[in-house]
Amino acid sequence: MKKRQNKWKLLFSNDIGIDLGTVNTLVYLGGRGIVLNEPSVVAINQKTGRVVAVGKEAKEMLGRTPAHLKAVCPLVSGVISDYEVSEEMLSYFLRQVKKISKRIRRPRVVVGVPSGITNVESRAVRDAARAAGAREVHIIEEPLAAAIGVELPVNDPVGNMVIDMGGGTTDLAVISLGGVVISRNVKIAGDKLNEDIISYVRNKFQILIGERTAEAVKIAAGSMLEEETSVEIPVRGRDLVSGLPREVMVTDEDIKKAVAPSLEKLLEAVKEILEETPPEILSDILKRGIVFVGGGALIRGLREAFEEELQIPIHTVSDPLSCVARGTGLVLENFSLYKDALIKDDDAFEPST
Ligand code: ADP
Ligand code: MG
C-alpha cells in the first residue's frame, strides 16, 4: 500500500533537483529523472541589459559575440559570481521544466553546491532559486549528492570518498554517517586544464588558441595513458608574430605535458585530505577505494594515473556527468532518509517531509 502511495506521489511530483555546475546545469524532475542538461551560460545584450539566450544557444555564442553581446558564465568556481544572471538562468531552466511537466508550479527544490561554500554563498543560491519560482529550497554539498547518486551507502558507519572534478573546481570529500567528514574545494579542474593547454600551445608553437579549441583538443587528444600510437589533432590559432591564422599539430604527449603540473597539484590536495582523515575512516577508504566523478573522470587514463600515485583503488561510474543531479533527485524522492544530509538554513522554517 505504501509503495502505491509513493508511486502516486512521484507521478504528481512537484520536486526538482538541480546540479548548478560551473559548466553544465542539470535538472532532475521527481519521478521522471534528468529532464534538462544545458551549459551554464547566459548571453546578455549589454545595450539593453536583456538576456538574449541561455544554455546551449548562449554557449554557441561564447567567444563569438559582437561588441554589444556578452556571454557570461554566472558561476565561477562553483559559486554564484553574478547573482542576477544566475537567477535569470535558473528562471529560464525552470520555465523549460514547466513546459515538460505542466504540474510543476512552485516546486520544492534541492540544489547541489560545492563543498565548503560560505553562508553568504549558499544564501545567494537559496535566494536565486526562490526568486526563480521555487517554493522551498534545500541545499546539499555536491560530492555528497554525487555519492547518493551513485548509491554509495552514505548513511552507514563506513568511510567513503568522492573526487568530483568538474569545470571550475574539483571537490574532494570524505563521507560517513550521512555527512561530510572532511572536504576541500580545489580550483584545479577542466577549465584550468584548458588554460594550461592554451599556454602550452602558445609557448611551444607561438600561436594563440581559444578556450573552446583548447577544450576540444583536451577531449579529443587528452590521455594519461602510454598510447601505442600517438594521437595528433590539427589546431588552428592566431600566430603571435604575424597575427595570421596558422595550423599546428598537437599530440597527446603535448596535452600530457601541458596538464601535468596541475594534475600534480590536484594529487597533492588529495594526499593532504587523506592525511587528515581519521584512521578508522581511512582504513575503510583504502579498502573500498575512491569514487571519481565529474567531467574530469572522462579523461582517458586519469583514473589509472590517480590509482598508481595514491595506491588506492579508484572507481569511475557510468554517468560521471549526471550523478550529482541524480543524487539531488534521490534526496527528494527519499527526503526523510536524506534530510540530515542537507545544509542547514539558519533562518528557515522546518522543512516539510
Ligand atoms: P561542472 O559540474 O563544473 O559543471 P562537469 O562535471 O559537467 O562540470 O564537467 C565539465 C568539465 O568536464 C569540462 O571542463 C569539460 O571540458 C570536461 N569534460 C567533459 N567531457 C570530457 C571528456 N570526454 N574528456 C575530458 N574532459 C571532459
Ligand atoms: Mg559538478
Short mmCIF file of C-alpha atoms and ligand atoms in Angstrom, two decimals:
data_model
loop_
_atom_site.label_atom_id
_atom_site.label_comp_id
_atom_site.label_asym_id
_atom_site.label_seq_id
_atom_site.Cartn_x
_atom_site.Cartn_y
_atom_site.Cartn_z
CA MET A 1 0.00 0.00 0.00
CA LYS A 2 2.77 2.37 0.95
CA LYS A 3 4.59 1.68 -2.29
CA ARG A 4 1.48 2.52 -4.27
CA GLN A 5 1.13 5.82 -2.45
CA ASN A 6 4.74 6.64 -3.25
CA LYS A 7 4.14 5.94 -6.89
CA TRP A 8 1.23 8.37 -6.97
CA LYS A 9 3.23 10.89 -5.08
CA LEU A 10 6.01 10.66 -7.68
CA LEU A 11 3.60 10.89 -10.55
CA PHE A 12 2.31 14.19 -9.23
CA SER A 13 5.71 15.24 -8.01
CA ASN A 14 6.42 18.92 -7.72
CA ASP A 15 10.03 18.28 -6.77
CA ILE A 16 13.11 19.32 -8.70
CA GLY A 17 16.78 18.53 -8.13
CA ILE A 18 19.35 20.88 -9.67
CA ASP A 19 23.05 20.42 -10.25
CA LEU A 20 24.14 24.00 -10.74
CA GLY A 21 27.58 23.25 -12.20
CA THR A 22 30.13 25.79 -13.40
CA VAL A 23 29.99 24.25 -16.85
CA ASN A 24 26.69 22.35 -17.04
CA THR A 25 23.36 22.65 -15.26
CA LEU A 26 21.23 19.51 -14.96
CA VAL A 27 17.69 19.27 -13.69
CA TYR A 28 16.12 16.14 -12.23
CA LEU A 29 12.34 16.00 -12.13
CA GLY A 30 10.87 13.84 -9.36
CA GLY A 31 9.51 10.57 -10.73
CA ARG A 32 10.94 11.31 -14.19
CA GLY A 33 14.72 11.55 -13.94
CA ILE A 34 17.01 14.05 -15.68
CA VAL A 35 14.96 16.25 -17.99
CA LEU A 36 17.37 19.07 -18.74
CA ASN A 37 21.11 19.26 -19.36
CA GLU A 38 22.47 22.57 -20.65
CA PRO A 39 25.62 24.65 -20.41
CA SER A 40 25.60 27.17 -17.52
CA VAL A 41 25.96 30.12 -19.88
CA VAL A 42 23.86 33.25 -20.43
CA ALA A 43 24.20 35.73 -23.32
CA ILE A 44 23.33 39.33 -22.48
CA ASN A 45 22.74 42.36 -24.66
CA GLN A 46 24.85 44.99 -22.95
CA LYS A 47 22.93 47.88 -24.50
CA THR A 48 19.58 46.81 -23.08
CA GLY A 49 20.75 44.58 -20.23
CA ARG A 50 18.41 41.92 -21.59
CA VAL A 51 19.11 38.19 -21.64
CA VAL A 52 19.34 37.12 -25.28
CA ALA A 53 19.99 33.41 -24.90
CA VAL A 54 20.58 30.79 -22.22
CA GLY A 55 22.18 27.35 -22.22
CA LYS A 56 23.26 25.67 -25.48
CA GLU A 57 22.36 28.66 -27.61
CA ALA A 58 24.36 31.01 -25.39
CA LYS A 59 27.36 28.67 -25.34
CA GLU A 60 27.50 28.74 -29.13
CA MET A 61 27.98 32.50 -28.79
CA LEU A 62 30.92 32.27 -26.35
CA GLY A 63 33.96 33.93 -27.89
CA ARG A 64 31.97 34.86 -30.99
CA THR A 65 29.75 37.66 -29.74
CA PRO A 66 29.56 41.07 -31.44
CA ALA A 67 30.57 44.01 -29.28
CA HIS A 68 27.16 44.62 -27.71
CA LEU A 69 26.57 41.00 -26.73
CA LYS A 70 28.31 39.33 -23.83
CA ALA A 71 28.19 35.63 -22.96
CA VAL A 72 28.55 35.12 -19.22
CA CYS A 73 29.14 32.03 -17.12
CA PRO A 74 27.41 33.20 -13.93
CA LEU A 75 29.09 30.58 -11.78
CA VAL A 76 32.77 30.88 -11.12
CA SER A 77 34.48 28.17 -9.07
CA GLY A 78 31.05 26.72 -8.46
CA VAL A 79 29.65 29.72 -6.63
CA ILE A 80 27.38 32.45 -7.87
CA SER A 81 29.55 35.27 -9.14
CA ASP A 82 26.77 37.14 -10.88
CA TYR A 83 23.59 36.98 -8.85
CA GLU A 84 21.13 38.49 -11.32
CA VAL A 85 22.35 36.43 -14.23
CA SER A 86 22.25 33.24 -12.14
CA GLU A 87 18.67 33.99 -11.18
CA GLU A 88 17.74 34.62 -14.81
CA MET A 89 19.41 31.40 -15.83
CA LEU A 90 17.60 29.41 -13.14
CA SER A 91 14.28 31.02 -14.07
CA TYR A 92 14.83 30.09 -17.69
CA PHE A 93 15.67 26.48 -16.84
CA LEU A 94 12.67 26.21 -14.51
CA ARG A 95 10.44 27.55 -17.29
CA GLN A 96 11.81 24.84 -19.58
CA VAL A 97 10.99 22.21 -16.97
CA LYS A 98 7.48 23.63 -16.55
CA LYS A 99 6.99 23.10 -20.28
CA ILE A 100 7.90 19.44 -19.82
CA SER A 101 5.61 18.96 -16.85
CA LYS A 102 2.62 21.26 -16.61
CA ARG A 103 2.09 20.20 -13.00
CA ILE A 104 5.17 21.99 -11.78
CA ARG A 105 4.16 25.27 -10.24
CA ARG A 106 6.20 26.33 -7.27
CA PRO A 107 8.47 23.33 -6.88
CA ARG A 108 10.37 22.09 -3.88
CA VAL A 109 13.98 22.25 -4.97
CA VAL A 110 17.23 20.63 -3.88
CA VAL A 111 20.33 22.38 -5.28
CA GLY A 112 23.84 20.96 -5.25
CA VAL A 113 26.62 23.39 -4.30
CA PRO A 114 30.39 22.94 -3.96
CA SER A 115 31.51 21.68 -0.58
CA GLY A 116 32.62 24.27 1.91
CA ILE A 117 30.78 27.25 0.43
CA THR A 118 30.19 30.13 2.82
CA ASN A 119 26.83 31.04 4.35
CA VAL A 120 26.67 34.11 2.15
CA GLU A 121 27.27 32.00 -0.95
CA SER A 122 24.63 29.43 -0.03
CA ARG A 123 22.20 32.25 0.80
CA ALA A 124 22.72 33.57 -2.75
CA VAL A 125 21.79 30.15 -4.16
CA ARG A 126 18.68 29.95 -1.97
CA ASP A 127 17.59 33.45 -2.91
CA ALA A 128 18.19 32.89 -6.62
CA ALA A 129 16.18 29.65 -6.60
CA ARG A 130 13.33 31.30 -4.67
CA ALA A 131 13.31 34.28 -6.99
CA ALA A 132 13.22 31.83 -9.91
CA GLY A 133 10.00 30.37 -8.52
CA ALA A 134 10.93 27.67 -6.01
CA ARG A 135 8.61 27.28 -3.02
CA GLU A 136 11.12 25.54 -0.81
CA VAL A 137 14.88 25.39 -1.37
CA HIS A 138 17.27 22.88 0.14
CA ILE A 139 20.98 22.78 -0.37
CA ILE A 140 23.33 19.82 -0.45
CA GLU A 141 27.07 19.58 -0.94
CA GLU A 142 27.77 18.27 -4.43
CA PRO A 143 30.14 15.41 -3.53
CA LEU A 144 27.56 14.13 -1.05
CA ALA A 145 24.88 14.35 -3.73
CA ALA A 146 27.21 12.54 -6.12
CA ALA A 147 27.75 9.78 -3.54
CA ILE A 148 23.98 9.42 -3.13
CA GLY A 149 23.61 9.50 -6.92
CA VAL A 150 25.98 6.56 -7.36
CA GLU A 151 24.27 4.77 -4.49
CA LEU A 152 27.15 4.67 -2.03
CA PRO A 153 25.96 3.68 1.46
CA VAL A 154 26.35 7.27 2.73
CA ASN A 155 24.22 6.75 5.84
CA ASP A 156 26.24 3.75 7.04
CA PRO A 157 29.06 3.98 9.55
CA VAL A 158 31.70 3.44 6.87
CA GLY A 159 34.06 5.90 5.21
CA ASN A 160 33.51 6.79 1.56
CA MET A 161 35.49 9.22 -0.52
CA VAL A 162 34.46 11.12 -3.63
CA ILE A 163 36.53 13.15 -6.10
CA ASP A 164 34.26 15.31 -8.27
CA MET A 165 36.33 17.01 -10.96
CA GLY A 166 34.09 19.47 -12.76
CA GLY A 167 34.81 22.60 -14.80
CA GLY A 168 35.64 25.26 -12.22
CA THR A 169 36.61 23.16 -9.23
CA THR A 170 37.37 19.69 -8.01
CA ASP A 171 35.51 18.76 -4.86
CA LEU A 172 37.18 16.26 -2.58
CA ALA A 173 35.07 14.85 0.21
CA VAL A 174 35.22 12.12 2.80
CA ILE A 175 31.75 10.98 3.79
CA SER A 176 30.43 8.88 6.64
CA LEU A 177 27.15 8.54 8.56
CA GLY A 178 25.21 10.75 6.17
CA GLY A 179 27.54 13.71 6.34
CA VAL A 180 30.76 15.20 5.03
CA VAL A 181 33.61 14.47 7.45
CA ILE A 182 36.30 16.45 5.63
CA SER A 183 36.14 18.24 2.32
CA ARG A 184 38.18 20.50 0.15
CA ASN A 185 37.42 22.54 -2.91
CA VAL A 186 40.40 22.84 -5.26
CA LYS A 187 40.39 25.26 -8.17
CA ILE A 188 42.05 22.77 -10.48
CA ALA A 189 39.52 21.22 -12.83
CA GLY A 190 38.52 21.16 -16.51
CA ASP A 191 38.78 24.93 -17.07
CA LYS A 192 42.28 25.07 -15.58
CA LEU A 193 43.39 22.24 -17.86
CA ASN A 194 42.05 24.21 -20.83
CA GLU A 195 44.11 27.23 -19.70
CA ASP A 196 47.18 25.01 -19.33
CA ILE A 197 46.71 23.82 -22.91
CA ILE A 198 46.34 27.40 -24.16
CA SER A 199 49.58 28.49 -22.53
CA TYR A 200 51.46 25.35 -23.56
CA VAL A 201 50.44 25.80 -27.21
CA ARG A 202 51.34 29.50 -27.03
CA ASN A 203 54.81 28.71 -25.69
CA LYS A 204 55.56 25.76 -27.94
CA PHE A 205 54.05 26.89 -31.23
CA GLN A 206 53.70 30.66 -30.77
CA ILE A 207 50.04 30.61 -31.64
CA LEU A 208 47.07 31.71 -29.61
CA ILE A 209 44.09 29.36 -29.45
CA GLY A 210 40.67 29.99 -27.93
CA GLU A 211 39.19 28.32 -24.90
CA ARG A 212 36.74 26.21 -26.90
CA THR A 213 39.50 24.97 -29.16
CA ALA A 214 41.57 24.04 -26.11
CA GLU A 215 38.66 22.11 -24.66
CA ALA A 216 38.06 20.28 -27.94
CA VAL A 217 41.75 19.24 -28.10
CA LYS A 218 41.67 18.13 -24.47
CA ILE A 219 38.69 15.90 -25.13
CA ALA A 220 39.99 14.55 -28.43
CA ALA A 221 43.67 14.05 -27.60
CA GLY A 222 43.85 14.14 -23.82
CA SER A 223 45.12 10.87 -22.39
CA MET A 224 47.24 9.98 -19.41
CA LEU A 225 47.90 6.50 -20.79
CA GLU A 226 51.04 5.43 -22.62
CA GLU A 227 49.44 5.38 -26.05
CA GLU A 228 50.99 2.98 -28.56
CA THR A 229 50.32 5.28 -31.45
CA SER A 230 50.39 8.98 -30.85
CA VAL A 231 47.17 10.93 -31.31
CA GLU A 232 47.57 14.08 -33.40
CA ILE A 233 45.00 16.82 -33.71
CA PRO A 234 45.21 19.77 -36.11
CA VAL A 235 44.67 23.01 -34.22
CA ARG A 236 44.15 26.45 -35.70
CA GLY A 237 45.13 29.58 -33.88
CA ARG A 238 46.46 33.06 -34.44
CA ASP A 239 50.20 33.39 -34.99
CA LEU A 240 51.58 35.61 -32.24
CA VAL A 241 54.11 37.25 -34.56
CA SER A 242 52.33 37.63 -37.89
CA GLY A 243 48.82 37.86 -36.43
CA LEU A 244 47.62 35.50 -39.16
CA PRO A 245 45.87 32.16 -38.69
CA ARG A 246 48.14 29.13 -38.61
CA GLU A 247 47.57 25.41 -38.12
CA VAL A 248 49.75 23.15 -35.96
CA MET A 249 49.54 19.52 -34.88
CA VAL A 250 49.01 18.95 -31.16
CA THR A 251 49.65 15.47 -29.77
CA ASP A 252 48.57 13.52 -26.70
CA GLU A 253 52.15 13.98 -25.43
CA ASP A 254 51.68 17.76 -25.63
CA ILE A 255 48.48 17.57 -23.62
CA LYS A 256 50.12 15.33 -21.05
CA LYS A 257 52.97 17.80 -20.58
CA ALA A 258 50.61 20.76 -20.53
CA VAL A 259 48.37 19.45 -17.77
CA ALA A 260 50.94 17.54 -15.68
CA PRO A 261 51.73 20.37 -13.19
CA SER A 262 48.04 20.97 -12.47
CA LEU A 263 47.30 17.29 -12.01
CA GLU A 264 50.25 17.05 -9.66
CA LYS A 265 48.81 19.84 -7.51
CA LEU A 266 45.44 18.13 -7.50
CA LEU A 267 47.04 14.91 -6.33
CA GLU A 268 48.78 16.79 -3.54
CA ALA A 269 45.39 18.05 -2.36
CA VAL A 270 44.02 14.51 -2.37
CA LYS A 271 47.01 13.31 -0.34
CA GLU A 272 46.54 16.15 2.15
CA ILE A 273 42.93 15.26 2.72
CA LEU A 274 43.83 11.59 3.20
CA GLU A 275 46.41 12.65 5.80
CA GLU A 276 43.70 14.50 7.72
CA THR A 277 41.21 11.62 7.56
CA PRO A 278 40.61 9.82 10.88
CA PRO A 279 42.28 6.36 10.87
CA GLU A 280 39.11 4.22 11.01
CA ILE A 281 37.64 6.04 8.03
CA LEU A 282 40.96 5.99 6.20
CA SER A 283 41.13 2.23 6.51
CA ASP A 284 37.61 1.99 5.02
CA ILE A 285 38.70 4.17 2.10
CA LEU A 286 41.88 2.17 1.50
CA LYS A 287 39.72 -0.95 1.30
CA ARG A 288 36.71 0.43 -0.56
CA GLY A 289 38.51 2.89 -2.81
CA ILE A 290 37.63 6.37 -4.02
CA VAL A 291 34.79 7.17 -6.40
CA PHE A 292 35.85 9.54 -9.22
CA VAL A 293 33.06 11.56 -10.87
CA GLY A 294 32.53 14.78 -12.86
CA GLY A 295 33.71 15.55 -16.40
CA GLY A 296 37.35 15.06 -15.33
CA ALA A 297 36.67 11.37 -14.78
CA LEU A 298 36.23 11.10 -18.56
CA ILE A 299 39.87 11.99 -19.25
CA ARG A 300 41.43 8.82 -20.58
CA GLY A 301 43.79 7.19 -18.14
CA LEU A 302 43.34 9.70 -15.34
CA ARG A 303 41.70 7.08 -13.15
CA GLU A 304 44.70 4.77 -13.63
CA ALA A 305 47.17 7.60 -13.03
CA PHE A 306 45.48 8.53 -9.73
CA GLU A 307 45.34 4.90 -8.69
CA GLU A 308 49.04 4.43 -9.29
CA GLU A 309 50.03 7.63 -7.49
CA LEU A 310 47.78 7.07 -4.49
CA GLN A 311 47.94 3.28 -4.29
CA ILE A 312 44.20 3.25 -3.56
CA PRO A 313 41.55 1.72 -5.86
CA ILE A 314 39.85 4.46 -7.89
CA HIS A 315 36.42 3.71 -9.34
CA THR A 316 34.72 5.54 -12.17
CA VAL A 317 30.98 5.34 -12.76
CA SER A 318 28.78 5.04 -15.84
CA ASP A 319 27.31 8.53 -15.51
CA PRO A 320 30.06 10.82 -14.15
CA LEU A 321 28.37 13.97 -15.52
CA SER A 322 24.91 13.37 -14.12
CA CYS A 323 25.35 11.68 -10.74
CA VAL A 324 25.11 14.93 -8.75
CA ALA A 325 21.76 15.72 -10.38
CA ARG A 326 20.57 12.17 -9.79
CA GLY A 327 21.66 12.44 -6.16
CA THR A 328 19.63 15.65 -5.66
CA GLY A 329 16.64 13.81 -7.14
CA LEU A 330 17.11 10.79 -4.89
CA VAL A 331 17.23 13.13 -1.88
CA LEU A 332 13.80 14.49 -2.85
CA GLU A 333 12.35 11.08 -3.50
CA ASN A 334 13.64 9.77 -0.15
CA PHE A 335 13.51 13.00 1.80
CA SER A 336 13.25 11.62 5.32
CA LEU A 337 16.21 9.32 4.68
CA TYR A 338 18.49 12.09 3.49
CA LYS A 339 17.21 15.26 5.12
CA ASP A 340 20.09 15.37 7.59
CA ALA A 341 22.49 15.49 4.65
CA LEU A 342 21.18 18.94 3.70
CA ILE A 343 22.97 22.13 4.67
CA LYS A 344 21.00 23.85 7.42
CA ASP A 345 19.28 27.08 6.56
CA ASP A 346 19.62 29.25 9.66
CA ASP A 347 16.53 31.33 9.09
CA ALA A 348 14.25 28.70 7.61
CA PHE A 349 11.04 27.11 8.78
CA GLU A 350 11.04 23.37 9.44
CA PRO A 351 11.26 21.67 6.05
CA SER A 352 8.28 19.54 5.09
CA THR A 353 8.92 15.84 4.71
P1 ADP B 1 30.54 21.19 -13.59
O1 ADP B 1 29.93 20.28 -12.56
O2 ADP B 1 31.53 22.16 -13.01
O3 ADP B 1 29.51 21.86 -14.44
P2 ADP B 1 31.12 18.84 -15.18
O4 ADP B 1 31.22 17.76 -14.18
O5 ADP B 1 29.88 18.90 -16.01
O6 ADP B 1 31.42 20.27 -14.54
O7 ADP B 1 32.40 18.69 -16.12
C1 ADP B 1 32.71 19.63 -17.08
C2 ADP B 1 34.18 19.53 -17.40
O8 ADP B 1 34.46 18.21 -17.88
C3 ADP B 1 34.59 20.48 -18.50
O9 ADP B 1 35.80 21.13 -18.11
C4 ADP B 1 34.84 19.57 -19.70
O10 ADP B 1 35.89 20.06 -20.51
C5 ADP B 1 35.23 18.27 -19.04
N1 ADP B 1 34.92 17.11 -19.88
C6 ADP B 1 33.70 16.72 -20.32
N2 ADP B 1 33.81 15.63 -21.10
C7 ADP B 1 35.13 15.31 -21.14
C8 ADP B 1 35.91 14.29 -21.78
N3 ADP B 1 35.35 13.35 -22.54
N4 ADP B 1 37.24 14.29 -21.60
C9 ADP B 1 37.83 15.22 -20.84
N5 ADP B 1 37.18 16.21 -20.21
C10 ADP B 1 35.85 16.26 -20.36
MG MG B 2 29.63 19.32 -10.95
#
